mmCIF file of N, CA and C and ligand atoms in Angstrom:
data_model
loop_
_atom_site.group_PDB
_atom_site.id
_atom_site.type_symbol
_atom_site.label_atom_id
_atom_site.label_comp_id
_atom_site.label_asym_id
_atom_site.label_seq_id
_atom_site.Cartn_x
_atom_site.Cartn_y
_atom_site.Cartn_z
ATOM 1 N N MET A 1 -32.283 4.562 -4.315
ATOM 2 C CA MET A 1 -32.843 3.278 -3.876
ATOM 3 C C MET A 1 -32.578 3.094 -2.376
ATOM 4 N N ASP A 2 -33.576 2.637 -1.633
ATOM 5 C CA ASP A 2 -33.436 2.448 -0.188
ATOM 6 C C ASP A 2 -32.306 1.480 0.108
ATOM 7 N N ASN A 3 -31.592 1.792 1.168
ATOM 8 C CA ASN A 3 -30.537 0.896 1.669
ATOM 9 C C ASN A 3 -29.385 0.674 0.705
ATOM 10 N N CYS A 4 -29.213 1.573 -0.244
ATOM 11 C CA CYS A 4 -28.040 1.492 -1.123
ATOM 12 C C CYS A 4 -27.039 2.554 -0.651
ATOM 13 N N ILE A 5 -25.878 2.099 -0.235
ATOM 14 C CA ILE A 5 -24.899 3.014 0.365
ATOM 15 C C ILE A 5 -24.435 4.069 -0.641
ATOM 16 N N PHE A 6 -24.319 3.696 -1.924
ATOM 17 C CA PHE A 6 -23.844 4.673 -2.905
ATOM 18 C C PHE A 6 -24.951 5.647 -3.302
ATOM 19 N N CYS A 7 -26.209 5.216 -3.270
ATOM 20 C CA CYS A 7 -27.305 6.179 -3.447
ATOM 21 C C CYS A 7 -27.283 7.196 -2.310
ATOM 22 N N LYS A 8 -26.992 6.740 -1.095
ATOM 23 C CA LYS A 8 -26.940 7.659 0.057
ATOM 24 C C LYS A 8 -25.761 8.614 -0.074
ATOM 25 N N ILE A 9 -24.641 8.118 -0.585
ATOM 26 C CA ILE A 9 -23.494 9.007 -0.824
ATOM 27 C C ILE A 9 -23.858 10.017 -1.917
ATOM 28 N N ALA A 10 -24.519 9.547 -2.987
ATOM 29 C CA ALA A 10 -24.908 10.451 -4.084
ATOM 30 C C ALA A 10 -25.873 11.531 -3.594
ATOM 31 N N ALA A 11 -26.718 11.163 -2.636
ATOM 32 C CA ALA A 11 -27.701 12.119 -2.105
ATOM 33 C C ALA A 11 -27.114 12.997 -1.013
ATOM 34 N N GLY A 12 -25.865 12.743 -0.618
ATOM 35 C CA GLY A 12 -25.241 13.534 0.436
ATOM 36 C C GLY A 12 -25.650 13.097 1.834
ATOM 37 N N GLU A 13 -26.355 11.956 1.934
ATOM 38 C CA GLU A 13 -26.804 11.472 3.257
ATOM 39 C C GLU A 13 -25.676 10.784 4.005
ATOM 40 N N ILE A 14 -24.696 10.271 3.268
ATOM 41 C CA ILE A 14 -23.469 9.729 3.857
ATOM 42 C C ILE A 14 -22.334 10.571 3.282
ATOM 43 N N PRO A 15 -21.456 11.085 4.150
ATOM 44 C CA PRO A 15 -20.394 11.960 3.643
ATOM 45 C C PRO A 15 -19.355 11.213 2.822
ATOM 46 N N SER A 16 -18.767 11.900 1.882
ATOM 47 C CA SER A 16 -17.676 11.334 1.092
ATOM 48 C C SER A 16 -16.734 12.468 0.726
ATOM 49 N N ARG A 17 -15.512 12.096 0.384
ATOM 50 C CA ARG A 17 -14.549 13.081 -0.111
ATOM 51 C C ARG A 17 -14.689 13.135 -1.626
ATOM 52 N N LYS A 18 -15.285 14.210 -2.105
ATOM 53 C CA LYS A 18 -15.634 14.280 -3.528
ATOM 54 C C LYS A 18 -14.448 14.697 -4.389
ATOM 55 N N ALA A 19 -14.387 14.093 -5.579
ATOM 56 C CA ALA A 19 -13.371 14.469 -6.566
ATOM 57 C C ALA A 19 -14.010 15.208 -7.732
ATOM 58 N N TYR A 20 -15.296 14.942 -7.982
ATOM 59 C CA TYR A 20 -16.010 15.565 -9.106
ATOM 60 C C TYR A 20 -17.501 15.337 -8.864
ATOM 61 N N GLU A 21 -18.303 16.300 -9.286
ATOM 62 C CA GLU A 21 -19.759 16.109 -9.199
ATOM 63 C C GLU A 21 -20.455 16.946 -10.241
ATOM 64 N N ASP A 22 -21.455 16.363 -10.893
ATOM 65 C CA ASP A 22 -22.400 17.146 -11.687
ATOM 66 C C ASP A 22 -23.778 16.552 -11.460
ATOM 67 N N ASP A 23 -24.732 16.907 -12.311
ATOM 68 C CA ASP A 23 -26.099 16.464 -12.042
ATOM 69 C C ASP A 23 -26.294 14.965 -12.233
ATOM 70 N N ARG A 24 -25.412 14.313 -12.985
ATOM 71 C CA ARG A 24 -25.606 12.892 -13.295
ATOM 72 C C ARG A 24 -24.573 11.960 -12.687
ATOM 73 N N VAL A 25 -23.412 12.520 -12.321
ATOM 74 C CA VAL A 25 -22.261 11.698 -11.931
ATOM 75 C C VAL A 25 -21.626 12.241 -10.658
ATOM 76 N N LEU A 26 -21.179 11.307 -9.809
ATOM 77 C CA LEU A 26 -20.388 11.689 -8.642
ATOM 78 C C LEU A 26 -19.114 10.842 -8.632
ATOM 79 N N ALA A 27 -17.995 11.480 -8.342
ATOM 80 C CA ALA A 27 -16.729 10.778 -8.146
ATOM 81 C C ALA A 27 -16.233 11.100 -6.745
ATOM 82 N N PHE A 28 -15.857 10.060 -6.012
ATOM 83 C CA PHE A 28 -15.411 10.260 -4.631
ATOM 84 C C PHE A 28 -14.305 9.266 -4.314
ATOM 85 N N TYR A 29 -13.509 9.618 -3.321
ATOM 86 C CA TYR A 29 -12.353 8.786 -2.979
ATOM 87 C C TYR A 29 -12.792 7.534 -2.220
ATOM 88 N N ASP A 30 -12.197 6.403 -2.616
ATOM 89 C CA ASP A 30 -12.496 5.135 -1.948
ATOM 90 C C ASP A 30 -11.999 5.172 -0.504
ATOM 91 N N LEU A 31 -12.799 4.594 0.388
ATOM 92 C CA LEU A 31 -12.441 4.545 1.817
ATOM 93 C C LEU A 31 -11.218 3.688 2.078
ATOM 94 N N GLU A 32 -11.022 2.680 1.241
ATOM 95 C CA GLU A 32 -9.886 1.766 1.416
ATOM 96 C C GLU A 32 -9.063 1.754 0.131
ATOM 97 N N PRO A 33 -8.265 2.823 -0.055
ATOM 98 C CA PRO A 33 -7.570 2.975 -1.343
ATOM 99 C C PRO A 33 -6.591 1.840 -1.630
ATOM 100 N N GLN A 34 -6.626 1.379 -2.879
ATOM 101 C CA GLN A 34 -5.746 0.310 -3.341
ATOM 102 C C GLN A 34 -4.602 0.857 -4.198
ATOM 103 N N ALA A 35 -4.483 2.163 -4.258
ATOM 104 C CA ALA A 35 -3.420 2.837 -5.013
ATOM 105 C C ALA A 35 -3.320 4.247 -4.432
ATOM 106 N N PRO A 36 -2.227 4.964 -4.717
ATOM 107 C CA PRO A 36 -2.110 6.327 -4.187
ATOM 108 C C PRO A 36 -3.315 7.211 -4.519
ATOM 109 N N THR A 37 -3.869 7.038 -5.710
ATOM 110 C CA THR A 37 -5.157 7.670 -6.035
ATOM 111 C C THR A 37 -6.156 6.569 -6.341
ATOM 112 N N HIS A 38 -7.277 6.571 -5.651
ATOM 113 C CA HIS A 38 -8.321 5.560 -5.872
ATOM 114 C C HIS A 38 -9.669 6.248 -5.724
ATOM 115 N N ILE A 39 -10.293 6.466 -6.876
ATOM 116 C CA ILE A 39 -11.559 7.190 -6.947
ATOM 117 C C ILE A 39 -12.632 6.250 -7.477
ATOM 118 N N LEU A 40 -13.831 6.390 -6.951
ATOM 119 C CA LEU A 40 -14.994 5.660 -7.458
ATOM 120 C C LEU A 40 -15.876 6.637 -8.217
ATOM 121 N N VAL A 41 -16.276 6.249 -9.416
ATOM 122 C CA VAL A 41 -17.134 7.107 -10.228
ATOM 123 C C VAL A 41 -18.466 6.388 -10.416
ATOM 124 N N ILE A 42 -19.538 7.050 -10.018
ATOM 125 C CA ILE A 42 -20.863 6.411 -10.047
ATOM 126 C C ILE A 42 -21.871 7.285 -10.790
ATOM 127 N N PRO A 43 -22.865 6.616 -11.424
ATOM 128 C CA PRO A 43 -24.031 7.373 -11.874
ATOM 129 C C PRO A 43 -24.868 7.702 -10.640
ATOM 130 N N LYS A 44 -25.460 8.893 -10.596
ATOM 131 C CA LYS A 44 -26.309 9.224 -9.438
ATOM 132 C C LYS A 44 -27.579 8.378 -9.419
ATOM 133 N N GLN A 45 -28.073 8.018 -10.606
ATOM 134 C CA GLN A 45 -29.238 7.134 -10.621
ATOM 135 C C GLN A 45 -28.786 5.728 -10.256
ATOM 136 N N HIS A 46 -29.659 5.005 -9.565
ATOM 137 C CA HIS A 46 -29.292 3.655 -9.135
ATOM 138 C C HIS A 46 -29.326 2.687 -10.316
ATOM 139 N N ILE A 47 -28.159 2.150 -10.625
ATOM 140 C CA ILE A 47 -28.017 1.043 -11.570
ATOM 141 C C ILE A 47 -27.212 0.006 -10.801
ATOM 142 N N ALA A 48 -27.759 -1.188 -10.658
ATOM 143 C CA ALA A 48 -27.153 -2.144 -9.725
ATOM 144 C C ALA A 48 -25.794 -2.655 -10.205
ATOM 145 N N TRP A 49 -25.713 -2.948 -11.494
ATOM 146 C CA TRP A 49 -24.472 -3.518 -12.011
ATOM 147 C C TRP A 49 -24.436 -3.349 -13.519
ATOM 148 N N ALA A 50 -23.295 -3.665 -14.126
ATOM 149 C CA ALA A 50 -23.144 -3.401 -15.555
ATOM 150 C C ALA A 50 -24.186 -4.130 -16.393
ATOM 151 N N ASN A 51 -24.694 -5.242 -15.875
ATOM 152 C CA ASN A 51 -25.727 -5.977 -16.610
ATOM 153 C C ASN A 51 -27.028 -5.190 -16.748
ATOM 154 N N ASP A 52 -27.180 -4.139 -15.965
ATOM 155 C CA ASP A 52 -28.404 -3.329 -16.036
ATOM 156 C C ASP A 52 -28.229 -2.056 -16.863
ATOM 157 N N ILE A 53 -27.121 -1.950 -17.588
ATOM 158 C CA ILE A 53 -26.975 -0.814 -18.507
ATOM 159 C C ILE A 53 -27.862 -1.066 -19.729
ATOM 160 N N THR A 54 -28.676 -0.070 -20.057
ATOM 161 C CA THR A 54 -29.666 -0.197 -21.130
ATOM 162 C C THR A 54 -29.590 1.030 -22.037
ATOM 163 N N PRO A 55 -30.280 0.980 -23.177
ATOM 164 C CA PRO A 55 -30.333 2.188 -24.023
ATOM 165 C C PRO A 55 -30.915 3.393 -23.281
ATOM 166 N N GLU A 56 -31.765 3.144 -22.270
ATOM 167 C CA GLU A 56 -32.394 4.253 -21.532
ATOM 168 C C GLU A 56 -31.429 4.935 -20.563
ATOM 169 N N ASN A 57 -30.447 4.207 -20.036
ATOM 170 C CA ASN A 57 -29.561 4.834 -19.039
ATOM 171 C C ASN A 57 -28.100 4.948 -19.495
ATOM 172 N N SER A 58 -27.803 4.468 -20.692
ATOM 173 C CA SER A 58 -26.394 4.377 -21.086
ATOM 174 C C SER A 58 -25.743 5.734 -21.355
ATOM 175 N N ALA A 59 -26.553 6.772 -21.554
ATOM 176 C CA ALA A 59 -25.952 8.099 -21.755
ATOM 177 C C ALA A 59 -25.186 8.528 -20.503
ATOM 178 N N ASP A 60 -25.698 8.156 -19.327
ATOM 179 C CA ASP A 60 -25.003 8.516 -18.092
ATOM 180 C C ASP A 60 -23.694 7.739 -17.960
ATOM 181 N N ILE A 61 -23.666 6.535 -18.497
ATOM 182 C CA ILE A 61 -22.431 5.742 -18.435
ATOM 183 C C ILE A 61 -21.414 6.313 -19.427
ATOM 184 N N ALA A 62 -21.887 6.686 -20.596
ATOM 185 C CA ALA A 62 -20.991 7.347 -21.546
ATOM 186 C C ALA A 62 -20.426 8.623 -20.930
ATOM 187 N N HIS A 63 -21.269 9.330 -20.221
ATOM 188 C CA HIS A 63 -20.830 10.569 -19.570
ATOM 189 C C HIS A 63 -19.727 10.286 -18.545
ATOM 190 N N ILE A 64 -19.855 9.178 -17.834
ATOM 191 C CA ILE A 64 -18.799 8.797 -16.875
ATOM 192 C C ILE A 64 -17.457 8.702 -17.581
ATOM 193 N N PHE A 65 -17.476 8.175 -18.809
ATOM 194 C CA PHE A 65 -16.208 8.005 -19.530
ATOM 195 C C PHE A 65 -15.723 9.302 -20.182
ATOM 196 N N GLU A 66 -16.542 10.329 -20.133
ATOM 197 C CA GLU A 66 -16.057 11.669 -20.449
ATOM 198 C C GLU A 66 -15.484 12.332 -19.202
ATOM 199 N N VAL A 67 -16.115 12.029 -18.075
ATOM 200 C CA VAL A 67 -15.698 12.647 -16.812
ATOM 201 C C VAL A 67 -14.344 12.106 -16.350
ATOM 202 N N ILE A 68 -14.106 10.824 -16.543
ATOM 203 C CA ILE A 68 -12.870 10.218 -16.024
ATOM 204 C C ILE A 68 -11.618 10.917 -16.576
ATOM 205 N N PRO A 69 -11.494 11.138 -17.885
ATOM 206 C CA PRO A 69 -10.296 11.861 -18.358
ATOM 207 C C PRO A 69 -10.205 13.276 -17.805
ATOM 208 N N GLN A 70 -11.340 13.896 -17.566
ATOM 209 C CA GLN A 70 -11.340 15.240 -16.987
ATOM 210 C C GLN A 70 -10.805 15.220 -15.562
ATOM 211 N N ILE A 71 -11.226 14.198 -14.798
ATOM 212 C CA ILE A 71 -10.716 14.058 -13.424
ATOM 213 C C ILE A 71 -9.209 13.832 -13.469
ATOM 214 N N ALA A 72 -8.770 12.943 -14.377
ATOM 215 C CA ALA A 72 -7.329 12.660 -14.483
ATOM 216 C C ALA A 72 -6.561 13.937 -14.796
ATOM 217 N N LYS A 73 -7.097 14.707 -15.720
ATOM 218 C CA LYS A 73 -6.433 15.962 -16.088
ATOM 219 C C LYS A 73 -6.386 16.919 -14.890
ATOM 220 N N ASP A 74 -7.509 17.052 -14.209
ATOM 221 C CA ASP A 74 -7.580 17.973 -13.064
ATOM 222 C C ASP A 74 -6.623 17.557 -11.954
ATOM 223 N N LEU A 75 -6.484 16.235 -11.750
ATOM 224 C CA LEU A 75 -5.632 15.743 -10.661
ATOM 225 C C LEU A 75 -4.186 15.540 -11.120
ATOM 226 N N GLY A 76 -3.942 15.695 -12.428
ATOM 227 C CA GLY A 76 -2.572 15.677 -12.912
ATOM 228 C C GLY A 76 -1.992 14.305 -13.148
ATOM 229 N N PHE A 77 -2.817 13.322 -13.494
ATOM 230 C CA PHE A 77 -2.263 12.030 -13.887
ATOM 231 C C PHE A 77 -2.751 11.631 -15.275
ATOM 232 N N THR A 78 -1.884 10.906 -15.982
ATOM 233 C CA THR A 78 -2.225 10.481 -17.349
ATOM 234 C C THR A 78 -2.427 8.977 -17.446
ATOM 235 N N ASP A 79 -1.811 8.223 -16.507
ATOM 236 C CA ASP A 79 -1.864 6.763 -16.579
ATOM 237 C C ASP A 79 -2.733 6.242 -15.438
ATOM 238 N N TYR A 80 -3.638 5.391 -15.759
ATOM 239 C CA TYR A 80 -4.540 4.895 -14.714
ATOM 240 C C TYR A 80 -5.220 3.629 -15.185
ATOM 241 N N ARG A 81 -5.822 2.937 -14.228
ATOM 242 C CA ARG A 81 -6.601 1.743 -14.538
ATOM 243 C C ARG A 81 -8.045 1.993 -14.141
ATOM 244 N N ILE A 82 -8.977 1.610 -15.025
ATOM 245 C CA ILE A 82 -10.411 1.678 -14.732
ATOM 246 C C ILE A 82 -10.884 0.243 -14.521
ATOM 247 N N ILE A 83 -11.561 0.009 -13.396
ATOM 248 C CA ILE A 83 -12.047 -1.337 -13.091
ATOM 249 C C ILE A 83 -13.528 -1.280 -12.762
ATOM 250 N N ASN A 84 -14.271 -2.207 -13.337
ATOM 251 C CA ASN A 84 -15.650 -2.434 -12.906
ATOM 252 C C ASN A 84 -15.790 -3.898 -12.525
ATOM 253 N N ASN A 85 -16.135 -4.142 -11.281
ATOM 254 C CA ASN A 85 -16.421 -5.498 -10.826
ATOM 255 C C ASN A 85 -17.912 -5.733 -10.982
ATOM 256 N N CYS A 86 -18.289 -6.713 -11.809
ATOM 257 C CA CYS A 86 -19.703 -6.985 -12.086
ATOM 258 C C CYS A 86 -20.066 -8.355 -11.533
ATOM 259 N N GLY A 87 -20.744 -8.341 -10.374
ATOM 260 C CA GLY A 87 -21.187 -9.594 -9.777
ATOM 261 C C GLY A 87 -20.257 -10.091 -8.684
ATOM 262 N N ASP A 88 -20.812 -10.980 -7.860
ATOM 263 C CA ASP A 88 -20.082 -11.471 -6.686
ATOM 264 C C ASP A 88 -18.762 -12.135 -7.061
ATOM 265 N N GLN A 89 -18.783 -12.958 -8.094
ATOM 266 C CA GLN A 89 -17.561 -13.697 -8.432
ATOM 267 C C GLN A 89 -16.466 -12.749 -8.917
ATOM 268 N N ALA A 90 -16.871 -11.614 -9.462
ATOM 269 C CA ALA A 90 -15.898 -10.616 -9.927
ATOM 270 C C ALA A 90 -15.451 -9.691 -8.802
ATOM 271 N N GLY A 91 -16.068 -9.823 -7.619
ATOM 272 C CA GLY A 91 -15.645 -9.018 -6.476
ATOM 273 C C GLY A 91 -16.483 -7.781 -6.236
ATOM 274 N N GLN A 92 -17.684 -7.734 -6.813
ATOM 275 C CA GLN A 92 -18.541 -6.565 -6.580
ATOM 276 C C GLN A 92 -19.173 -6.655 -5.195
ATOM 277 N N SER A 93 -18.787 -5.750 -4.307
ATOM 278 C CA SER A 93 -19.340 -5.781 -2.951
ATOM 279 C C SER A 93 -20.471 -4.771 -2.770
ATOM 280 N N VAL A 94 -20.470 -3.693 -3.545
ATOM 281 C CA VAL A 94 -21.543 -2.695 -3.464
ATOM 282 C C VAL A 94 -22.369 -2.781 -4.743
ATOM 283 N N LYS A 95 -23.665 -3.028 -4.573
ATOM 284 C CA LYS A 95 -24.532 -3.283 -5.739
ATOM 285 C C LYS A 95 -25.116 -1.981 -6.286
ATOM 286 N N HIS A 96 -24.262 -1.029 -6.515
ATOM 287 C CA HIS A 96 -24.576 0.204 -7.262
ATOM 288 C C HIS A 96 -23.391 0.385 -8.199
ATOM 289 N N LEU A 97 -23.671 0.377 -9.489
ATOM 290 C CA LEU A 97 -22.611 0.418 -10.502
ATOM 291 C C LEU A 97 -21.561 1.481 -10.186
ATOM 292 N N HIS A 98 -20.307 1.075 -10.235
ATOM 293 C CA HIS A 98 -19.219 2.025 -9.969
ATOM 294 C C HIS A 98 -17.982 1.610 -10.728
ATOM 295 N N PHE A 99 -17.230 2.611 -11.110
ATOM 296 C CA PHE A 99 -15.971 2.391 -11.813
ATOM 297 C C PHE A 99 -14.842 2.870 -10.907
ATOM 298 N N HIS A 100 -13.938 1.937 -10.607
ATOM 299 C CA HIS A 100 -12.741 2.295 -9.848
ATOM 300 C C HIS A 100 -11.759 2.968 -10.806
ATOM 301 N N VAL A 101 -11.197 4.078 -10.404
ATOM 302 C CA VAL A 101 -10.109 4.710 -11.156
ATOM 303 C C VAL A 101 -8.900 4.731 -10.228
ATOM 304 N N LEU A 102 -7.876 3.968 -10.621
ATOM 305 C CA LEU A 102 -6.687 3.801 -9.776
ATOM 306 C C LEU A 102 -5.478 4.358 -10.499
ATOM 307 N N SER A 103 -4.651 5.080 -9.742
ATOM 308 C CA SER A 103 -3.471 5.661 -10.359
ATOM 309 C C SER A 103 -2.378 5.852 -9.313
ATOM 310 N N GLY A 104 -1.147 6.048 -9.806
ATOM 311 C CA GLY A 104 -0.051 6.388 -8.921
ATOM 312 C C GLY A 104 0.878 5.243 -8.580
ATOM 313 N N ARG A 105 0.645 4.086 -9.181
ATOM 314 C CA ARG A 105 1.573 2.963 -9.015
ATOM 315 C C ARG A 105 1.478 2.071 -10.245
ATOM 316 N N ASP A 106 2.419 1.109 -10.339
ATOM 317 C CA ASP A 106 2.357 0.137 -11.424
ATOM 318 C C ASP A 106 1.257 -0.888 -11.145
ATOM 319 N N PHE A 107 0.642 -1.389 -12.217
ATOM 320 C CA PHE A 107 -0.373 -2.435 -12.092
ATOM 321 C C PHE A 107 0.044 -3.641 -12.915
ATOM 322 N N THR A 108 -0.246 -4.806 -12.401
ATOM 323 C CA THR A 108 0.115 -6.027 -13.111
ATOM 324 C C THR A 108 -0.976 -6.413 -14.103
ATOM 325 N N TRP A 109 -0.564 -7.182 -15.102
ATOM 326 C CA TRP A 109 -1.527 -7.759 -16.038
ATOM 327 C C TRP A 109 -1.087 -9.177 -16.359
ATOM 328 N N PRO A 110 -1.926 -10.211 -16.289
ATOM 329 C CA PRO A 110 -3.354 -10.139 -15.990
ATOM 330 C C PRO A 110 -3.628 -9.787 -14.536
ATOM 331 N N PRO A 111 -4.847 -9.288 -14.262
ATOM 332 C CA PRO A 111 -5.125 -8.737 -12.932
ATOM 333 C C PRO A 111 -5.271 -9.796 -11.838
ATOM 334 N N GLY A 112 -5.536 -11.039 -12.191
ATOM 335 C CA GLY A 112 -5.663 -12.053 -11.153
ATOM 336 C C GLY A 112 -7.076 -12.148 -10.594
HETATM 337 P P1 5GP B 201 -16.463 -3.250 -5.220
HETATM 338 O O1 5GP B 201 -15.787 -4.260 -4.329
HETATM 339 O O2 5GP B 201 -17.964 -3.338 -5.092
HETATM 340 O O3 5GP B 201 -15.999 -3.261 -6.642
HETATM 341 O O4 5GP B 201 -16.015 -1.848 -4.678
HETATM 342 C C1 5GP B 201 -16.646 -1.199 -3.633
HETATM 343 C C2 5GP B 201 -15.692 -0.163 -3.116
HETATM 344 O O5 5GP B 201 -16.405 0.761 -2.322
HETATM 345 C C3 5GP B 201 -14.568 -0.730 -2.227
HETATM 346 O O6 5GP B 201 -13.311 -0.405 -2.803
HETATM 347 C C4 5GP B 201 -14.797 -0.047 -0.887
HETATM 348 O O7 5GP B 201 -13.588 0.284 -0.242
HETATM 349 C C5 5GP B 201 -15.612 1.160 -1.254
HETATM 350 N N1 5GP B 201 -16.539 1.614 -0.233
HETATM 351 C C6 5GP B 201 -17.452 0.853 0.419
HETATM 352 N N2 5GP B 201 -18.180 1.615 1.243
HETATM 353 C C7 5GP B 201 -17.717 2.882 1.104
HETATM 354 C C8 5GP B 201 -18.089 4.127 1.700
HETATM 355 O O8 5GP B 201 -18.994 4.224 2.523
HETATM 356 N N3 5GP B 201 -17.392 5.237 1.309
HETATM 357 C C9 5GP B 201 -16.383 5.164 0.384
HETATM 358 N N4 5GP B 201 -15.763 6.315 0.071
HETATM 359 N N5 5GP B 201 -16.013 4.009 -0.200
HETATM 360 C C10 5GP B 201 -16.675 2.887 0.163
HETATM 361 ZN ZN1 ZN B 202 -27.770 2.858 -5.439
#
């Protein structure tokens, strides 16, 4: 999608430090890490937010949740937090669906 920063990262038009890639999913390190390990996992196809997950595209989202444990295994961590911010009030700043994977420190609950 034009003017979507994560579509440009998925297409390789904007550089990123990749953690994992296949034909449907890209995982790359967040520019402003909030934990010792902070990876963003995105579908390569443009889906704006979790509200746009449908029966037609949900296989790629399921695939993301197969990829995340694989990334954790490859990077050698077992404990982590997965976050999806859906919408402005939830703190979504980039309107291309992404899952934050954070690891390497303690996390509080509730998240605030
Ligand atoms: P959100 O606030 O939408 O849930 O998360 C967006 C995340 O994308 C933020 O953590 C932000 O640091 C990260 N981010 C924004 N632009 C870029 C970029 O160009 N490259 C990378 N690697 N991360 C980005
Ligand atoms: Zn996009």
